[in-house]
CSV table of C-alpha atoms in Angstrom, one decimal:
chain,number,residue,atom,x,y,z
A,4,MET,CA,-0.5,-76.3,-12.5
A,5,ASN,CA,-1.1,-72.4,-11.7
A,6,ALA,CA,2.1,-70.7,-12.4
A,7,THR,CA,0.7,-67.1,-12.2
A,8,LEU,CA,-0.2,-64.6,-9.5
A,9,THR,CA,-3.3,-66.3,-8.1
A,10,ALA,CA,-1.1,-69.3,-7.0
A,11,VAL,CA,-0.6,-67.0,-4.0
A,12,GLU,CA,-3.5,-68.5,-1.8
A,13,GLY,CA,-6.2,-65.7,-1.2
A,14,LEU,CA,-5.7,-63.6,-4.2
A,15,ARG,CA,-8.2,-63.5,-7.0
A,16,VAL,CA,-7.8,-61.6,-10.5
A,17,GLY,CA,-10.5,-60.3,-12.7
A,18,HIS,CA,-10.6,-58.5,-16.1
A,19,TRP,CA,-12.8,-56.3,-18.0
A,20,SER,CA,-11.8,-55.7,-21.6
A,21,ASP,CA,-13.1,-53.6,-24.6
A,22,PRO,CA,-11.2,-55.2,-27.6
A,23,ALA,CA,-12.5,-52.6,-30.1
A,24,ALA,CA,-11.5,-49.6,-27.9
A,25,ARG,CA,-8.2,-51.5,-26.7
A,26,THR,CA,-8.7,-50.6,-23.2
A,27,GLY,CA,-9.6,-52.3,-19.9
A,28,VAL,CA,-9.5,-53.0,-16.2
A,29,THR,CA,-7.6,-55.7,-14.1
A,30,VAL,CA,-8.3,-56.1,-10.6
A,31,ILE,CA,-6.6,-58.1,-8.0
A,32,LEU,CA,-8.7,-58.9,-4.8
A,33,CYS,CA,-7.3,-59.5,-1.7
A,34,PRO,CA,-8.3,-61.9,1.2
A,35,ASP,CA,-11.2,-59.9,3.0
A,36,GLU,CA,-8.9,-59.0,5.9
A,37,GLY,CA,-6.6,-57.3,3.2
A,38,CYS,CA,-3.0,-57.4,2.3
A,39,VAL,CA,-0.3,-55.5,3.8
A,40,ALA,CA,1.1,-53.3,1.0
A,41,SER,CA,3.6,-50.8,-0.2
A,42,ALA,CA,4.9,-49.6,-3.7
A,43,SER,CA,7.7,-47.9,-5.6
A,44,PHE,CA,7.2,-45.3,-8.1
A,45,ALA,CA,9.8,-44.2,-10.8
A,46,GLY,CA,9.8,-41.8,-13.5
A,47,PRO,CA,8.0,-38.3,-13.5
A,48,SER,CA,4.6,-39.4,-14.8
A,49,PRO,CA,2.9,-42.1,-12.5
A,50,GLY,CA,-0.9,-42.0,-12.5
A,51,THR,CA,-2.3,-43.2,-9.2
A,52,ARG,CA,-4.9,-43.2,-6.5
A,53,GLU,CA,-4.4,-44.0,-2.8
A,54,ALA,CA,-0.6,-44.0,-3.6
A,55,ALA,CA,0.3,-42.0,-0.6
A,56,LEU,CA,-1.1,-44.7,2.0
A,57,LEU,CA,1.3,-47.2,0.7
A,58,ALA,CA,4.4,-45.1,2.1
A,59,PRO,CA,5.7,-47.2,5.2
A,60,GLU,CA,5.2,-44.2,7.5
A,61,LYS,CA,1.6,-44.1,6.8
A,62,ARG,CA,-0.9,-45.4,9.3
A,63,VAL,CA,-3.2,-47.6,7.2
A,64,GLU,CA,-1.3,-50.8,6.6
A,65,ARG,CA,-3.7,-53.0,4.6
A,66,VAL,CA,-5.3,-52.7,1.2
A,67,HIS,CA,-8.2,-54.8,0.1
A,68,ALA,CA,-7.9,-54.7,-3.7
A,69,LEU,CA,-5.5,-53.3,-6.4
A,70,VAL,CA,-6.6,-51.9,-9.7
A,71,PHE,CA,-4.7,-51.5,-12.9
A,72,THR,CA,-6.6,-49.8,-15.7
A,73,GLY,CA,-6.4,-48.1,-19.1
A,74,GLY,CA,-7.6,-44.7,-19.9
A,75,SER,CA,-4.9,-42.5,-18.3
A,76,ALA,CA,-6.1,-40.3,-15.4
A,77,PHE,CA,-9.8,-40.9,-16.6
A,78,GLY,CA,-9.5,-44.7,-16.0
A,79,LEU,CA,-8.8,-44.0,-12.4
A,80,ALA,CA,-12.6,-43.8,-11.7
A,81,ALA,CA,-12.7,-47.7,-12.2
A,82,ALA,CA,-11.7,-47.9,-8.7
A,83,ASP,CA,-14.8,-46.5,-7.7
A,84,GLY,CA,-16.7,-49.5,-8.9
A,85,VAL,CA,-14.2,-51.8,-7.1
A,86,VAL,CA,-14.9,-49.8,-3.9
A,87,ARG,CA,-18.5,-50.3,-4.2
A,88,PHE,CA,-18.2,-53.9,-5.1
A,89,LEU,CA,-16.1,-54.5,-1.8
A,90,HIS,CA,-18.3,-52.1,0.4
A,91,GLU,CA,-21.4,-54.4,-0.6
A,92,ARG,CA,-19.7,-57.2,0.9
A,93,GLY,CA,-18.8,-55.6,4.0
A,94,VAL,CA,-15.0,-55.7,3.2
A,95,GLY,CA,-12.8,-52.7,4.2
A,96,HIS,CA,-10.7,-50.7,6.8
A,97,PRO,CA,-12.8,-50.7,10.1
A,98,THR,CA,-14.0,-47.4,11.1
A,99,ARG,CA,-16.8,-46.3,13.5
A,100,MET,CA,-19.2,-45.9,10.5
A,101,GLY,CA,-18.4,-49.3,9.1
A,102,PRO,CA,-15.6,-50.7,6.8
A,103,VAL,CA,-14.1,-48.6,4.2
A,104,PRO,CA,-12.2,-50.4,1.4
A,105,ILE,CA,-8.8,-49.3,0.7
A,106,VAL,CA,-8.3,-49.9,-3.2
A,107,PRO,CA,-5.0,-48.2,-4.7
A,108,ALA,CA,-5.2,-47.9,-8.4
A,109,ALA,CA,-2.7,-47.2,-11.3
A,110,VAL,CA,-3.2,-46.3,-15.0
A,111,ILE,CA,-1.6,-46.6,-18.3
A,112,TYR,CA,-1.8,-44.1,-21.1
A,113,ASP,CA,-3.6,-46.1,-24.1
A,114,LEU,CA,-5.7,-43.5,-25.5
A,115,LEU,CA,-3.9,-43.4,-28.7
A,116,VAL,CA,-5.1,-47.1,-29.6
A,117,GLY,CA,-8.3,-48.1,-30.4
A,118,GLU,CA,-11.0,-45.7,-29.7
A,119,PRO,CA,-10.6,-42.8,-27.3
A,120,VAL,CA,-12.8,-44.1,-24.4
A,121,TRP,CA,-11.8,-45.2,-21.1
A,122,PRO,CA,-12.9,-47.5,-18.2
A,123,GLY,CA,-15.2,-46.2,-15.4
A,124,PRO,CA,-17.0,-47.3,-12.2
A,125,ARG,CA,-19.2,-50.0,-14.1
A,126,GLU,CA,-16.3,-51.6,-15.7
A,127,GLY,CA,-14.2,-51.7,-12.7
A,128,TYR,CA,-17.1,-53.2,-10.8
A,129,ALA,CA,-17.5,-55.9,-13.6
A,130,ALA,CA,-13.9,-56.7,-13.2
A,131,ALA,CA,-14.1,-57.2,-9.5
A,132,ALA,CA,-17.3,-59.4,-10.2
A,133,ALA,CA,-15.2,-61.5,-12.6
A,134,ALA,CA,-12.3,-62.2,-10.2
A,135,SER,CA,-11.3,-65.8,-9.5
A,136,ALA,CA,-8.2,-67.9,-8.3
A,137,ASP,CA,-8.0,-69.6,-11.7
A,138,PRO,CA,-4.6,-69.0,-13.6
A,139,VAL,CA,-4.5,-65.4,-14.7
A,140,THR,CA,-5.4,-64.9,-18.3
A,141,ALA,CA,-2.7,-63.0,-20.3
A,142,GLY,CA,-2.3,-61.2,-23.4
A,143,ALA,CA,-4.2,-58.2,-24.7
A,144,VAL,CA,-6.8,-58.3,-22.0
A,145,GLY,CA,-7.9,-56.1,-19.0
A,146,ALA,CA,-5.5,-53.4,-18.3
A,147,GLY,CA,-3.1,-54.9,-20.9
A,148,ALA,CA,-5.6,-54.4,-23.9
A,149,GLY,CA,-4.2,-51.3,-25.2
A,150,ALA,CA,-0.4,-51.6,-23.9
A,151,THR,CA,2.3,-51.1,-26.2
A,152,ALA,CA,6.1,-50.9,-26.6
A,153,GLY,CA,8.8,-49.3,-28.7
A,154,LYS,CA,7.1,-46.0,-28.9
A,155,TYR,CA,10.1,-44.0,-29.7
A,156,ARG,CA,9.4,-45.1,-33.1
A,157,ALA,CA,5.9,-46.6,-33.6
A,158,PRO,CA,3.8,-48.7,-30.9
A,159,VAL,CA,4.1,-52.4,-31.0
A,160,PRO,CA,1.3,-54.2,-29.2
A,161,THR,CA,2.4,-55.9,-25.7
A,162,GLY,CA,-0.2,-56.9,-22.9
A,163,LEU,CA,-0.7,-58.2,-19.6
A,164,GLY,CA,1.6,-61.1,-18.3
A,165,SER,CA,1.7,-63.0,-14.9
A,166,ALA,CA,4.3,-65.5,-13.6
A,167,LEU,CA,5.3,-67.3,-10.3
A,168,ALA,CA,8.8,-67.7,-9.1
A,169,ARG,CA,9.5,-70.5,-6.7
A,170,TRP,CA,12.2,-71.7,-4.5
A,171,ARG,CA,11.4,-74.7,-2.1
A,172,ASP,CA,8.1,-73.8,-0.3
A,173,LEU,CA,8.7,-70.1,-1.1
A,174,SER,CA,7.0,-68.2,-4.0
A,175,VAL,CA,6.4,-64.8,-5.3
A,176,GLY,CA,3.7,-64.0,-7.9
A,177,ALA,CA,3.8,-61.2,-10.4
A,178,LEU,CA,1.4,-59.4,-12.7
A,179,ALA,CA,2.8,-57.0,-15.3
A,180,VAL,CA,0.8,-54.5,-17.6
A,181,VAL,CA,4.0,-53.6,-20.2
A,182,ASN,CA,3.5,-50.0,-21.6
A,183,PRO,CA,7.0,-48.6,-22.0
A,184,VAL,CA,8.6,-46.2,-24.2
A,185,GLY,CA,11.3,-48.7,-24.7
A,186,ASP,CA,11.7,-52.2,-26.1
A,187,VAL,CA,11.0,-55.5,-24.3
A,188,TYR,CA,13.7,-58.1,-24.3
A,189,ALA,CA,14.0,-61.6,-22.9
A,190,PRO,CA,16.8,-62.1,-20.3
A,191,ASP,CA,18.9,-63.9,-22.9
A,192,GLY,CA,19.0,-60.8,-25.0
A,193,ARG,CA,16.2,-61.6,-27.8
A,194,LEU,CA,14.0,-58.7,-28.8
A,195,LEU,CA,10.3,-59.5,-27.9
A,196,ALA,CA,8.6,-56.2,-28.5
A,197,GLY,CA,9.7,-53.0,-30.1
A,198,HIS,CA,12.3,-52.3,-32.6
A,199,GLY,CA,15.9,-52.6,-31.2
A,200,ASP,CA,16.9,-49.5,-32.9
A,201,ARG,CA,19.5,-47.6,-30.8
A,202,GLU,CA,19.9,-45.0,-33.4
A,203,ALA,CA,16.5,-44.0,-33.4
A,204,TRP,CA,16.2,-44.3,-29.8
A,205,MET,CA,19.2,-41.7,-29.3
A,206,ARG,CA,17.5,-39.1,-31.8
A,207,ALA,CA,14.0,-39.7,-30.4
A,208,GLU,CA,12.1,-37.2,-28.5
A,209,PRO,CA,9.1,-39.3,-27.0
A,210,ARG,CA,6.2,-37.5,-25.4
A,211,PRO,CA,6.0,-37.7,-21.7
A,212,GLY,CA,3.1,-39.1,-19.8
A,213,GLU,CA,2.3,-41.7,-22.4
A,214,HIS,CA,4.4,-44.6,-21.0
A,215,THR,CA,4.2,-46.8,-18.1
A,216,THR,CA,4.9,-50.2,-16.8
A,217,LEU,CA,2.6,-51.4,-14.0
A,218,VAL,CA,3.7,-54.4,-11.8
A,219,ALA,CA,1.9,-56.2,-8.9
A,220,LEU,CA,3.9,-58.7,-6.6
A,221,ALA,CA,2.3,-60.9,-4.0
A,222,THR,CA,3.6,-63.4,-1.5
A,223,ALA,CA,2.2,-65.5,1.4
A,224,ALA,CA,5.2,-64.6,3.4
A,225,PRO,CA,4.7,-62.0,6.2
A,226,LEU,CA,6.0,-58.7,5.5
A,227,ASP,CA,5.6,-55.0,7.2
A,228,LYS,CA,5.4,-52.0,5.1
A,229,ARG,CA,9.0,-51.2,5.2
A,230,GLU,CA,9.9,-54.9,3.8
A,231,ALA,CA,7.5,-54.6,1.2
A,232,ARG,CA,8.8,-51.3,0.1
A,233,MET,CA,12.2,-52.6,-0.2
A,234,LEU,CA,11.0,-55.6,-2.3
A,235,ALA,CA,9.1,-53.1,-4.5
A,236,GLY,CA,12.6,-51.3,-5.0
A,237,ALA,CA,13.7,-54.8,-6.2
A,238,GLY,CA,11.1,-55.2,-8.7
A,239,GLN,CA,11.9,-51.8,-10.2
A,240,ALA,CA,15.7,-52.9,-10.7
A,241,ALA,CA,14.2,-56.1,-12.4
A,242,LEU,CA,12.5,-54.2,-15.2
A,243,GLY,CA,16.0,-52.8,-16.3
A,244,ARG,CA,16.7,-56.5,-17.3
A,245,VAL,CA,14.1,-56.9,-19.6
A,246,ILE,CA,12.9,-53.4,-20.8
A,247,ARG,CA,15.5,-51.1,-22.5
A,248,PRO,CA,16.0,-48.5,-21.8
A,249,SER,CA,14.0,-48.5,-18.7
A,250,HIS,CA,12.9,-45.8,-16.2
A,251,THR,CA,13.5,-43.1,-18.9
A,252,PRO,CA,12.4,-39.6,-18.2
A,253,TRP,CA,9.1,-40.5,-20.1
A,254,ASP,CA,8.0,-43.4,-18.1
A,255,GLY,CA,6.0,-43.6,-14.9
A,256,ASP,CA,6.7,-47.0,-13.8
A,257,ALA,CA,4.8,-48.6,-10.7
A,258,VAL,CA,5.7,-51.7,-8.6
A,259,PHE,CA,3.3,-52.8,-5.7
A,260,VAL,CA,3.9,-55.5,-3.5
A,261,LEU,CA,1.2,-57.5,-1.5
A,262,SER,CA,1.5,-59.8,1.4
A,263,THR,CA,-1.4,-61.9,2.4
A,264,GLY,CA,0.7,-62.9,5.6
A,265,ARG,CA,-0.6,-66.5,5.5
A,266,GLY,CA,2.7,-68.3,4.8
A,267,ALA,CA,5.8,-68.8,6.9
A,268,VAL,CA,8.4,-66.0,7.4
A,269,ALA,CA,11.0,-66.0,4.8
A,270,PRO,CA,14.5,-64.4,4.3
A,271,LEU,CA,14.2,-61.0,2.4
A,272,ALA,CA,17.1,-62.0,0.4
A,273,ALA,CA,15.3,-65.0,-1.1
A,274,LEU,CA,12.2,-63.0,-1.5
A,275,SER,CA,14.4,-60.3,-3.4
A,276,ALA,CA,15.6,-62.9,-5.8
A,277,LEU,CA,12.3,-64.2,-6.5
A,278,VAL,CA,10.8,-60.8,-7.0
A,279,GLN,CA,13.2,-60.3,-9.8
A,280,GLU,CA,12.6,-63.6,-11.3
A,281,ALA,CA,9.0,-63.2,-11.3
A,282,VAL,CA,9.0,-59.6,-12.7
A,283,CYS,CA,11.2,-60.5,-15.6
A,284,ALA,CA,9.0,-63.6,-16.4
A,285,ALA,CA,5.8,-61.8,-16.2
A,286,VAL,CA,7.1,-58.9,-18.4
A,287,THR,CA,8.2,-61.3,-21.0
A,288,ALA,CA,4.9,-63.4,-21.0
A,289,ALA,CA,3.2,-59.9,-21.6
A,290,ALA,CA,5.3,-59.3,-24.6
A,291,GLY,CA,5.1,-62.9,-25.9
């Protein structure tokens, strides 16, 4: 049974990884018609592309893929390869000159582990070409290949995780790339990744711009951009349950919400609860 983000019908996930360099790309492909999408960005150091389009008041409502990548700002070039992949297949926002793929992207800083290289358009294209509806491969793969936690002392490897939260016929999938300055805990309080050293944290002076947790959430329930933005906020709140401390002055956490609109209308209260369950499960899976 698929208990990852690709259990949401119409979504496909692909990775490109470089184990030696400890970097990579993860691509979430939407159905050809796209997904209604919005996002929430917390902290002073997010690294993103096409983020402004996701605000509820912006005209474009649907995205055709979402890219998570290593390589800091350099890695945003991986989205160019995903745009080309979709363009070759005639997928994109309709314009008078033909479809234009809308592909938001977000990065983590992984340049201090492995080798100082980063993904580009070729690697992004390869990740898109590898995308499938199979259960999401987790661990040190794709954008999670160089992810770490506990960097207020010394980096501890984490990775990429995915999970599915269900209630009756309703479900929310999550995919998380876990790269915080803080530690990762299970909801029951067990330390999963990091040091659990409060005294060291209180004395730490982490470097800004090197710490980010990226989360993608998906549901078949129809949403408008305002509702998707509200659920992204619920996802940010959930990070505080499993990352401690979370949303620090050194993190640039980003939570994206995708709606295929292929399912039945669902109560926002139920979706919000499932969002938080899915985020916690995906983050702990990445640290497991």
